[in-house]
Each structure stands twice: as structure tokens, then as C-alpha cells.
Amino acid sequence: MSFCIQNVLESERYRADNLILSGMPPGPTEPNADQLQHPLKLIVDDLIELYENGVIITTPEYPEGILVRVALVGIIADHPAMCKLCGFADKNHKFAPCTKCTVLYDKLASKKSLKNDFPARNGEEHRRLCYQYAALPTSKLKEEFFKKILGG
């Protein structure tokens, strides 16, 4: 996992020396969504602190320091990683293959789907379900919740 700073010139932004490495999941296999939650919580807690309170940075131009705040603008990831990071089912899921709308898997290639004519997902509802899932104490209860909510 890495971050780039949007205030850096675009031509320089994605150079290795301008990226901030925040974590690398250990192998030998890819972590599942639940295994990612602990390191992600640490990063999210820091981002919240940096957004709400900021940090004073001293530079030659601001020797007394300047308040800098941080905001996460977006996430760039392949589809499986995006699903794990953002709390979505995978693209092959029968009842929830899309992160944008509520289309079912067997309707993905329909005219209605291609016209973006399915109801949009609701961020408030998504967060509510994520908090309910996170509060469950066991993997078995989480699996049952996932199946109940998404029909999978």
C-alpha cells in the first residue's frame, strides 16, 4: 500500500522517491478482507487525525511551521483489492457484483445495465452494513451476515 501526494507536480508524483509506502502485506498468500482490517485501521486512524487536526510542518519558506492537513482523495487498486479495501463483494458475486449500483450478476450485460439504469448504491447504507459486519465477534457470524445480506 502506498500513497502519493497530489500537490506534487504530476510529472513527479508517481516517481518511487515521491511515493509513501505505508504497508506491505506478508505472503505467501494474498490476505483476505478481514486480515487487512487491522493494518488498515491504523492507517485510517492516522488519516482521520491528519485530516481533523493536521500537523505543523517546518520548511525554509515557513520556519515557524505551517499547518498541513491530509485528505484521502481516492483509492486505486485492482478489482479484488478494491473489494477488500472498500467492503464490497467480488465482481463474480451473484447478488452484488457492482460497486456502483444494485445490478445482479445475471443482468450485467442487459440493456438496462449498460444504460446505468439500476438504482445506485447508497454510501450511508454501505457504511451501516460495514459497521454491523465489523462488530460481529466471530468469523462464522461474519460469514453468515455476508450470506444473509448479499444472498451469497
Short mmCIF file of C-alpha atoms in Angstrom, two decimals, residues 129-138:
data_model
loop_
_atom_site.label_atom_id
_atom_site.label_comp_id
_atom_site.label_asym_id
_atom_site.label_seq_id
_atom_site.Cartn_x
_atom_site.Cartn_y
_atom_site.Cartn_z
CA LEU A 129 -23.61 -2.59 6.93
CA CYS A 130 -19.81 -2.32 7.25
CA TYR A 131 -20.11 -1.24 10.90
CA GLN A 132 -22.55 -4.09 11.63
CA TYR A 133 -20.17 -6.58 9.99
CA ALA A 134 -17.14 -5.22 11.87
CA ALA A 135 -18.95 -5.51 15.22
CA LEU A 136 -19.57 -9.25 14.81
CA PRO A 137 -17.25 -11.20 17.15
CA THR A 138 -16.54 -14.35 15.10
#
